[in-house]
């Protein structure tokens, strides 16, 4: 087929000829799952009254709910080997990603590299990695509470009062410390993060995580500075990793997808420490 | 102790909501990063002390220092003592680390902080594709080399001579324990990784 495929006996990812992830096969089922980078434009307020604040360090306030697409055809390069298979995606000159699947691992790794975020159009941007799937999750999704309990979320809803959301997008964003997930009666998709991020499910089957922000106006909450971090005179480049776990939502199978998520989360958040020692004057046998 | 206390104090400062969420001023964020960097570097001495107190079967009997503390050193019998510098690389996440980029032979010690055995794929940034990895049992590990993705934006920000990442599986890392691997540059003429053709 013209698809590009990487994976192993537990999880397999297929990319179409446009360079986007389109399906994931795991637990004997193939689900439509695509991943893309989009961005929200940051709102610019006059900061006089509470409702007219700019998006900034203390608040996420997009100018509009619609997202902008970052690329229509990322360039692909594929590397295969016995230990790992990788797809290098170049979405544009400031967004790229490496998707990799290691041998005998149950998850796929999405290592994203975002920045410097261009602001020559005078607009602040808030970059999101979005996974859209055909999993019929309705408006329900799950976000973690400091890496432990998963809290059930329902879009445009609060459990303890009748909410009227004036900020539809921001009102549906939640703090994701380690994991965001959704499921239907057959399949479950979870994304593990390597750091705390904002996240939500803005549509059925869809999960998104905010990976980087660059804003040009202070939000008048006290820091008196726009969230516009730079390095070497340009906008900061951020690099991080998302881990995608897809599987059956059947809780009777073993190991359950939940269990795979937990074990992966523990290994990725309490990773092995690497220490390097120069061995210039010690031969291998002496070292042994 | 002074190093660990400094690290504890820095981590104490990092509990501030600004440090946790990044809502502080830019200069303050840079200062937080600077303090953490100093604290991590200071604790490298502790790491070195701890990891150099590996004792091997042929260890010279532990000498009792004047303070009465049992001091054990990394010894391989009477002839030589080795005290390694165990460098932590804070830029490994952007594929940059001085020792593997410059040394022809180096030791990678992996510490497993979990209370159970894990096997992890390790990525080491290297300038070339001819390296051999051996564990202490004289077993040569299976390796794979992948190009460090160097997209446009990376060129300005990553000051590193590493063009590839050496990948191997560090298996059976003991719980709350460590395992070392001896990595040597070889004169082999291994094929550089080539991208598969992709249907566009």
Coordinates of N, CA and C in Angstrom, one line a residue, chain A residues 172-268:
Chain A
X172 N -13.0 24.6 28.7 CA -12.9 23.1 28.6 C -11.5 22.6 28.8
X173 N -10.6 23.5 29.1 CA -9.2 23.1 29.2 C -8.9 22.7 30.7
X174 N -8.2 21.6 30.9 CA -7.9 21.1 32.3 C -6.4 20.9 32.4
X175 N -5.9 20.9 33.7 CA -4.5 20.6 33.9 C -4.2 19.2 33.7
X176 N -3.2 18.8 32.8 CA -2.8 17.4 32.6 C -1.4 17.3 33.2
X177 N -1.3 16.6 34.3 CA 0.0 16.4 34.9 C 0.8 15.3 34.2
X178 N 0.0 14.1 33.9 CA 0.7 13.0 33.3 C -0.1 12.3 32.2
X179 N -1.4 12.4 32.2 CA -2.2 11.6 31.3 C -3.6 12.2 31.0
X180 N -4.0 12.1 29.7 CA -5.3 12.4 29.3 C -5.8 11.2 28.4
X181 N -7.1 10.8 28.6 CA -7.5 9.6 27.9 C -9.0 9.7 27.5
X182 N -9.4 8.9 26.5 CA -10.9 8.7 26.2 C -11.1 7.3 25.8
X183 N -12.4 6.9 25.8 CA -12.7 5.5 25.4 C -14.1 5.4 25.0
X184 N -14.4 4.3 24.3 CA -15.8 3.9 24.0 C -15.9 2.4 24.4
X185 N -17.0 1.7 24.0 CA -17.1 0.4 24.6 C -16.1 -0.6 24.0
X186 N -15.4 -0.2 23.0 CA -14.4 -1.1 22.4 C -12.9 -0.6 22.6
X187 N -12.7 0.6 22.4 CA -11.3 1.1 22.3 C -11.0 2.2 23.3
X188 N -9.7 2.3 23.6 CA -9.3 3.4 24.5 C -8.0 4.0 24.0
X189 N -7.9 5.3 24.1 CA -6.7 6.0 23.6 C -6.2 6.9 24.8
X190 N -5.0 6.8 25.1 CA -4.4 7.6 26.2 C -3.1 8.3 25.7
X191 N -2.9 9.5 26.1 CA -1.6 10.2 25.8 C -1.0 10.5 27.1
X192 N 0.3 10.1 27.3 CA 1.0 10.4 28.5 C 2.0 11.6 28.2
X193 N 2.1 12.5 29.1 CA 3.0 13.6 28.9 C 4.3 13.5 29.7
X194 N 5.3 14.2 29.2 CA 6.6 14.2 30.0 C 6.7 15.4 30.9
X195 N 5.7 16.2 30.9 CA 5.6 17.4 31.8 C 4.2 17.8 31.9
X196 N 3.8 18.7 32.8 CA 2.5 19.2 33.0 C 2.1 20.1 31.8
X197 N 0.9 19.9 31.2 CA 0.4 20.7 30.1 C -1.1 20.9 30.2
X198 N -1.6 21.9 29.5 CA -3.0 22.1 29.4 C -3.5 21.1 28.4
X199 N -4.8 20.6 28.6 CA -5.3 19.7 27.6 C -6.8 19.6 27.7
X200 N -7.4 19.0 26.6 CA -8.8 18.9 26.6 C -9.2 17.9 25.5
X201 N -10.6 17.7 25.4 CA -11.1 17.0 24.3 C -12.2 17.9 23.7
X202 N -11.9 18.6 22.6 CA -12.8 19.6 22.0 C -13.8 19.0 21.1
X203 N -13.7 17.7 20.9 CA -14.7 17.0 20.0 C -14.7 15.5 20.3
X204 N -15.7 14.8 19.8 CA -15.7 13.4 20.1 C -14.5 12.7 19.5
X205 N -13.9 11.9 20.3 CA -12.7 11.1 19.8 C -11.5 11.9 19.8
X206 N -11.5 13.2 20.2 CA -10.3 14.0 20.0 C -9.7 14.4 21.3
X207 N -8.4 14.4 21.4 CA -7.6 14.8 22.5 C -6.6 15.8 22.1
X208 N -6.3 16.9 22.9 CA -5.3 17.8 22.5 C -4.5 18.3 23.7
X209 N -3.3 18.6 23.5 CA -2.4 19.0 24.6 C -1.6 20.2 24.1
X210 N -1.5 21.2 24.9 CA -0.8 22.5 24.5 C 0.7 22.3 24.8
X211 N 1.5 22.4 23.8 CA 2.9 22.1 23.9 C 3.8 23.3 24.1
X212 N 3.3 24.5 23.5 CA 4.2 25.7 23.6 C 3.3 26.9 23.4
X213 N 3.7 28.0 24.0 CA 2.9 29.3 23.9 C 3.9 30.5 23.6
X214 N 3.5 31.4 22.9 CA 4.3 32.6 22.8 C 3.3 33.8 22.6
X215 N 3.2 34.6 23.6 CA 2.2 35.7 23.7 C 2.8 37.0 23.8
X216 N 2.1 38.1 23.3 CA 2.8 39.4 23.1 C 2.2 40.4 24.1
X217 N 1.2 40.0 24.9 CA 0.6 41.0 25.8 C 0.5 40.5 27.2
X218 N 0.8 41.4 28.1 CA 0.7 40.9 29.5 C -0.8 40.8 29.9
X219 N -1.1 39.8 30.7 CA -2.6 39.5 31.0 C -3.1 40.3 32.2
X220 N -2.2 41.2 32.7 CA -2.7 42.1 33.9 C -3.1 41.3 35.1
X221 N -2.4 40.2 35.3 CA -2.6 39.4 36.5 C -1.5 39.6 37.5
X222 N -0.6 40.5 37.1 CA 0.5 40.8 38.1 C 1.9 40.6 37.7
X223 N 2.1 39.7 36.7 CA 3.6 39.5 36.4 C 4.1 40.7 35.5
X224 N 3.1 41.4 34.9 CA 3.5 42.6 34.2 C 4.5 42.4 33.1
X225 N 4.3 41.2 32.4 CA 5.3 40.8 31.4 C 4.5 39.9 30.4
X226 N 4.7 40.0 29.1 CA 4.1 39.1 28.2 C 4.8 37.8 28.3
X227 N 4.1 36.7 28.1 CA 4.7 35.3 28.1 C 5.4 35.1 26.8
X228 N 6.6 35.7 26.7 CA 7.3 35.7 25.4 C 8.8 35.4 25.6
X229 N 9.0 34.1 25.9 CA 10.4 33.7 26.3 C 11.2 33.6 25.0
X230 N 12.5 34.1 25.1 CA 13.3 34.0 24.0 C 14.7 33.4 24.4
X231 N 15.4 33.0 23.4 CA 16.8 32.5 23.6 C 17.6 32.9 22.3
X232 N 18.8 33.4 22.5 CA 19.6 33.9 21.4 C 18.8 34.9 20.6
X233 N 18.0 35.6 21.2 CA 17.3 36.7 20.5 C 16.1 36.2 19.7
X234 N 15.8 34.9 19.7 CA 14.6 34.4 19.0 C 13.7 33.8 20.0
X235 N 12.5 33.5 19.5 CA 11.5 32.8 20.4 C 12.1 31.4 20.8
X236 N 11.8 31.0 22.0 CA 12.3 29.8 22.6 C 11.9 28.6 21.8
X237 N 12.8 27.6 21.6 CA 12.4 26.3 21.0 C 12.2 25.3 22.1
X238 N 11.0 24.7 22.1 CA 10.7 23.7 23.1 C 10.7 22.3 22.5
X239 N 11.1 21.3 23.3 CA 11.2 19.9 22.8 C 10.6 19.0 23.9
X240 N 9.8 18.1 23.5 CA 9.2 17.2 24.6 C 8.7 16.0 23.9
X241 N 8.0 15.1 24.8 CA 7.6 13.8 24.2 C 6.2 13.5 24.7
X242 N 5.4 13.0 23.9 CA 4.1 12.4 24.2 C 4.2 10.9 24.0
X243 N 3.5 10.1 24.8 CA 3.5 8.6 24.6 C 2.0 8.2 24.3
X244 N 1.8 7.6 23.2 CA 0.4 7.2 22.8 C 0.2 5.7 23.1
X245 N -0.8 5.5 23.9 CA -1.2 4.1 24.2 C -2.6 3.8 23.7
X246 N -2.7 2.9 22.8 CA -4.1 2.6 22.2 C -4.3 1.1 22.5
X247 N -5.6 0.8 22.9 CA -5.9 -0.6 23.1 C -7.4 -0.8 23.4
X248 N -7.7 -2.0 23.7 CA -9.1 -2.4 24.0 C -9.5 -1.7 25.3
X249 N -10.8 -1.3 25.4 CA -11.3 -0.7 26.7 C -11.8 -1.8 27.6
X250 N -11.7 -3.0 27.1 CA -12.3 -4.2 27.9 C -11.4 -4.4 29.2
X251 N -12.1 -4.2 30.3 CA -11.3 -4.3 31.5 C -11.0 -5.7 32.0
X252 N -11.6 -6.7 31.2 CA -11.4 -8.1 31.7 C -10.1 -8.6 31.1
X253 N -9.6 -8.0 30.0 CA -8.4 -8.6 29.3 C -7.2 -8.3 30.2
X254 N -6.1 -9.1 30.0 CA -5.0 -8.9 30.8 C -3.7 -8.9 29.9
X255 N -2.8 -7.9 29.9 CA -2.9 -6.7 30.8 C -3.9 -5.7 30.2
X256 N -4.6 -5.0 31.1 CA -5.6 -4.0 30.5 C -4.8 -2.9 30.0
X257 N -5.4 -2.1 29.1 CA -4.8 -0.9 28.5 C -4.4 0.0 29.7
X258 N -5.3 0.1 30.7 CA -5.0 1.0 31.8 C -3.6 0.6 32.5
X259 N -3.5 -0.7 32.6 CA -2.2 -1.2 33.3 C -1.0 -0.9 32.5
X260 N -1.2 -1.0 31.1 CA 0.0 -0.7 30.3 C 0.3 0.8 30.4
X261 N -0.8 1.6 30.5 CA -0.6 3.1 30.7 C 0.2 3.3 32.0
X262 N -0.2 2.7 33.1 CA 0.4 2.9 34.4 C 1.8 2.5 34.4
X263 N 2.1 1.4 33.9 CA 3.5 0.9 33.9 C 4.4 1.9 33.0
X264 N 3.8 2.2 31.8 CA 4.6 3.1 31.0 C 4.8 4.5 31.6
X265 N 3.8 5.0 32.3 CA 3.9 6.3 33.0 C 5.0 6.2 34.0
X266 N 5.0 5.2 34.8 CA 6.0 5.1 35.9 C 7.4 5.1 35.3
X267 N 7.6 4.3 34.2 CA 8.9 4.2 33.6 C 9.3 5.5 33.0
X268 N 8.4 6.3 32.5 CA 8.7 7.5 31.7 C 8.9 8.7 32.7

